mmCIF file of C-alpha atoms in Angstrom:
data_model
loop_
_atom_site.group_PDB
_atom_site.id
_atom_site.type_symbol
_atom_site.label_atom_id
_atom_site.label_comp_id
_atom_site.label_asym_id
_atom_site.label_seq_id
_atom_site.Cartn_x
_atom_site.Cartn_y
_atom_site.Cartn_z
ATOM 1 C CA UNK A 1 -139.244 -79.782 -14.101
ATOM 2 C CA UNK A 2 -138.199 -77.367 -11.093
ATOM 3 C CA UNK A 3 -134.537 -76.525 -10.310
ATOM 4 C CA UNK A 4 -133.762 -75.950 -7.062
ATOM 5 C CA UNK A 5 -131.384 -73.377 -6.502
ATOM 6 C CA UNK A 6 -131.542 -72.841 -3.175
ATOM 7 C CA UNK A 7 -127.546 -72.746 -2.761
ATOM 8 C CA UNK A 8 -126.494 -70.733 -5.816
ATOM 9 C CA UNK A 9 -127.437 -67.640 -3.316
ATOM 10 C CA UNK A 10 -123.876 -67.663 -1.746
ATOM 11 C CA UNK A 11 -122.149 -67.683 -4.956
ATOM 12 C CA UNK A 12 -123.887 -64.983 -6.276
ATOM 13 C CA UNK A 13 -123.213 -62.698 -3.043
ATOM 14 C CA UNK A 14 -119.600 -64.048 -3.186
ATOM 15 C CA UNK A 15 -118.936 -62.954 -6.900
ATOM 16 C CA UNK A 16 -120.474 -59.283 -5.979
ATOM 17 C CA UNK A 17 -118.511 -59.093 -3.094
ATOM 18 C CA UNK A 18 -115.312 -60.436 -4.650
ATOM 19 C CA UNK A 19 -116.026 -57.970 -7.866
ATOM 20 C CA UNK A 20 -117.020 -54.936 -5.153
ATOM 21 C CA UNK A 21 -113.080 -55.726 -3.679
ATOM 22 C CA UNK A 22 -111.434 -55.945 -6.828
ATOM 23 C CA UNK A 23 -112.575 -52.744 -7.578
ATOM 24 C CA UNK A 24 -111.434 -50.696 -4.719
ATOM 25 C CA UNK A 25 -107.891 -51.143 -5.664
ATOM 26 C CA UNK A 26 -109.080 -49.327 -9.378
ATOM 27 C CA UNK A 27 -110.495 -46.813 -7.307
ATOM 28 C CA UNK A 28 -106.974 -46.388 -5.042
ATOM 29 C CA UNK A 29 -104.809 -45.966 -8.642
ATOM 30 C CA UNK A 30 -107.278 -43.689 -9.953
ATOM 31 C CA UNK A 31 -107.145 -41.378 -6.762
ATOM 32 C CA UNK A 32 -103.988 -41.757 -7.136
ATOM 33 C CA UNK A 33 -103.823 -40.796 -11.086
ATOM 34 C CA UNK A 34 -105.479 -37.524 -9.793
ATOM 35 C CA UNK A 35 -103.577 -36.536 -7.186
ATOM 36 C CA UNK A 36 -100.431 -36.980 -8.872
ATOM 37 C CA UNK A 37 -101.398 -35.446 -11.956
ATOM 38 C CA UNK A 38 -102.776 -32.084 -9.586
ATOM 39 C CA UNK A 39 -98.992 -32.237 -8.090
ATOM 40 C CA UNK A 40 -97.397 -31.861 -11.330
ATOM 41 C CA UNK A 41 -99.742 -28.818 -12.329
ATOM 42 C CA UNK A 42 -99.144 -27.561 -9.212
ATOM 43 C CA UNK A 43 -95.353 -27.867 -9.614
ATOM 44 C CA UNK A 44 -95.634 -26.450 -12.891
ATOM 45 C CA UNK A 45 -97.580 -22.947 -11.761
ATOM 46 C CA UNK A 46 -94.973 -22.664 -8.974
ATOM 47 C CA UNK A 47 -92.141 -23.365 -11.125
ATOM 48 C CA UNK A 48 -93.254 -20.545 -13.942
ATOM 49 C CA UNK A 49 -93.567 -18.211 -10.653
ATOM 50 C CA UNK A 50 -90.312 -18.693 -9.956
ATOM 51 C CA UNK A 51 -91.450 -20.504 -6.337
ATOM 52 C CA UNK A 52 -88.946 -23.200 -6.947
ATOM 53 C CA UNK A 53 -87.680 -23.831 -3.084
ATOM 54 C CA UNK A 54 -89.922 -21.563 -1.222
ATOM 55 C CA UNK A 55 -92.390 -20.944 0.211
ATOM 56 C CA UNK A 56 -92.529 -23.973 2.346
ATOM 57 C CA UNK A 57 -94.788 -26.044 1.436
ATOM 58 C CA UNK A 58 -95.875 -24.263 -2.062
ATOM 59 C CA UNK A 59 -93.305 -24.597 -4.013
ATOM 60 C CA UNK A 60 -92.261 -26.732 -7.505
ATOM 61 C CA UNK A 61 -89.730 -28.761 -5.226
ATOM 62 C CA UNK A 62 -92.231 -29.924 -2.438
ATOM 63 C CA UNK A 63 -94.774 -30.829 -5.263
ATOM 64 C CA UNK A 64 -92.167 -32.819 -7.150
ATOM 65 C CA UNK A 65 -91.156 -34.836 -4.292
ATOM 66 C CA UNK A 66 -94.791 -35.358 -3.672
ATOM 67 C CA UNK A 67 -95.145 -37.020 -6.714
ATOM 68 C CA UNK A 68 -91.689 -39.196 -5.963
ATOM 69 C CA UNK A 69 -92.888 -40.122 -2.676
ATOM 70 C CA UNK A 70 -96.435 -41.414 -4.238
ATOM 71 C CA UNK A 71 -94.805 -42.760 -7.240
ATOM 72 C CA UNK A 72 -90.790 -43.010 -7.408
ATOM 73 C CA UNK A 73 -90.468 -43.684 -10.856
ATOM 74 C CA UNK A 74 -92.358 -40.730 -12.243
ATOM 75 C CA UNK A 75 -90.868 -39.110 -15.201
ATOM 76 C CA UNK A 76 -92.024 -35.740 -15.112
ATOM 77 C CA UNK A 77 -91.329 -35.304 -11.969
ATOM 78 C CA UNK A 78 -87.923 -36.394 -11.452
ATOM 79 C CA UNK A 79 -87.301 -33.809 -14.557
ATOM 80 C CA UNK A 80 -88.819 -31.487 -13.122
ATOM 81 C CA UNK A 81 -86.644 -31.207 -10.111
ATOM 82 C CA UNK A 82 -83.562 -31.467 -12.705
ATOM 83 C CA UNK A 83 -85.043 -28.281 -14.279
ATOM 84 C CA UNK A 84 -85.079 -26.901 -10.586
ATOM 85 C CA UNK A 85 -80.890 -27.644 -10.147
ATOM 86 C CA UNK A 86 -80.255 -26.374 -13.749
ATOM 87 C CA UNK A 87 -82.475 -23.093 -12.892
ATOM 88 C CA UNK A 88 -80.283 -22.421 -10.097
ATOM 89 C CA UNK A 89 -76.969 -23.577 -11.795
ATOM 90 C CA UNK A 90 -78.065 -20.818 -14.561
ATOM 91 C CA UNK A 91 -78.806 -17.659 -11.639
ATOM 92 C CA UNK A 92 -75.413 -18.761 -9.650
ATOM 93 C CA UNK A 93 -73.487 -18.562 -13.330
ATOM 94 C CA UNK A 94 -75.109 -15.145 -14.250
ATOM 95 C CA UNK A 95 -74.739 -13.778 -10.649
ATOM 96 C CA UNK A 96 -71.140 -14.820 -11.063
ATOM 97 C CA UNK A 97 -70.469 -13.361 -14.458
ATOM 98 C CA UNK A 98 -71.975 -10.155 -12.803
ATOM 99 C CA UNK A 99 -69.732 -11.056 -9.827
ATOM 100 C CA UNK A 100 -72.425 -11.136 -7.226
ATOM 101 C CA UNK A 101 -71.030 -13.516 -5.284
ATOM 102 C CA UNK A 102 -73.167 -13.479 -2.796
ATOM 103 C CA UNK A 103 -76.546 -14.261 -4.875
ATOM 104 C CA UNK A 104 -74.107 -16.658 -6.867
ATOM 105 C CA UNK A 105 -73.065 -18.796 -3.765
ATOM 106 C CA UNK A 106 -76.546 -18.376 -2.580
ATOM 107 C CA UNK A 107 -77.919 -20.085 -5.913
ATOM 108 C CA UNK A 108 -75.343 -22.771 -5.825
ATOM 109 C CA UNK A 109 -75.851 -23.761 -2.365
ATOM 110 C CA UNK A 110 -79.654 -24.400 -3.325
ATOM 111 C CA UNK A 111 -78.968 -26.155 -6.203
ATOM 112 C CA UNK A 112 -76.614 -28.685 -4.526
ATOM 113 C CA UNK A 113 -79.220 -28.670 -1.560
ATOM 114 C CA UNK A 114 -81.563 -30.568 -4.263
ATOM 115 C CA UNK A 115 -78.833 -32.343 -6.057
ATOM 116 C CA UNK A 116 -75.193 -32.073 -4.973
ATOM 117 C CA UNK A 117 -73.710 -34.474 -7.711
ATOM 118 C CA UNK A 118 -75.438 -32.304 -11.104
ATOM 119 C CA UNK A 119 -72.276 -32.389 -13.374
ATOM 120 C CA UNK A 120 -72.555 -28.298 -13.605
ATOM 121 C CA UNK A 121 -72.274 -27.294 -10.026
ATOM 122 C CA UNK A 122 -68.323 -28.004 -9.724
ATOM 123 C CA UNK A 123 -67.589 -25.817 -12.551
ATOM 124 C CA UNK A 124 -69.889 -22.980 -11.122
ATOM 125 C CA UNK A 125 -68.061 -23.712 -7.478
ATOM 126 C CA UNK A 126 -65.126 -22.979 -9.419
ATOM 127 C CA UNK A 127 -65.883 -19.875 -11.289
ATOM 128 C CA UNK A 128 -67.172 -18.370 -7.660
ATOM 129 C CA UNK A 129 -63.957 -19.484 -6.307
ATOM 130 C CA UNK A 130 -61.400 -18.674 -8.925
ATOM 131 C CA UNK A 131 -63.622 -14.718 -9.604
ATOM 132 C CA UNK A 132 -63.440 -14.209 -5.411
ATOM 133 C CA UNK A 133 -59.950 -14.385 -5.098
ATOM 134 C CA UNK A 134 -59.025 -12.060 -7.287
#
């Protein structure tokens, strides 16, 4: 008894094809996976190096963002930038304690540059403020 199955050909191209589509999009997330996953090592290095606003283009801040704009809900990097705003709130306090005012407004500006509403920068403000008037 012969089978004839002639026009099971399309069907089998279809399925590859459809299986060859669905896989592109695994592809996409895993390209993805990478490149966001370099970004935060990158962001990392600069961060240890202290390269937290600058240079352009190298620096923890631009790598973070990087990471937002690819995927907005990341974690790490959205803490990362907080650990950005809290590095500068700590240099602007210091340089204030040591009243250098200058390198303490300098280090608050940045910090509410990335984040103007942090809960720590009004009180720093206000130490610069209240410790220049005297």
């Amino acid at each position: 008894m012969a089978v004839n199955l002639a026009g099971c050909q399309p069907l089998v191209e279809f399925a590859d094809a459809q299986q060859a589509d669905n896989s592109q999009p695994e592809k996409e997330q895993s390209h993805l996976q990478t490149q966001i996953a370099w970004l935060l090592l990158e962001a990392e290095d600069a961060f240890k190096e202290r390269r937290l606003t600058t240079p352009e283009g190298d620096n923890a801040l631009s790598y973070y963002r990087e990471v937002i704009r690819l995927q907005p809900d990341n974690v790490e990097a959205n803490q990362g930038i907080e650990q950005i705003v809290e590095q500068y709130a700590i240099w602007a306090h210091r340089a204030a304690t040591q009243q250098r005012w200058g390198k303490a407004k300098e280090y608050l500006e940045k910090a509410q540059q990335i984040k103007p509403d942090h809960p720590n920068l009004q009180e720093i403000a206000d130490l610069i403020k209240q410790g220049q008037s005297k």
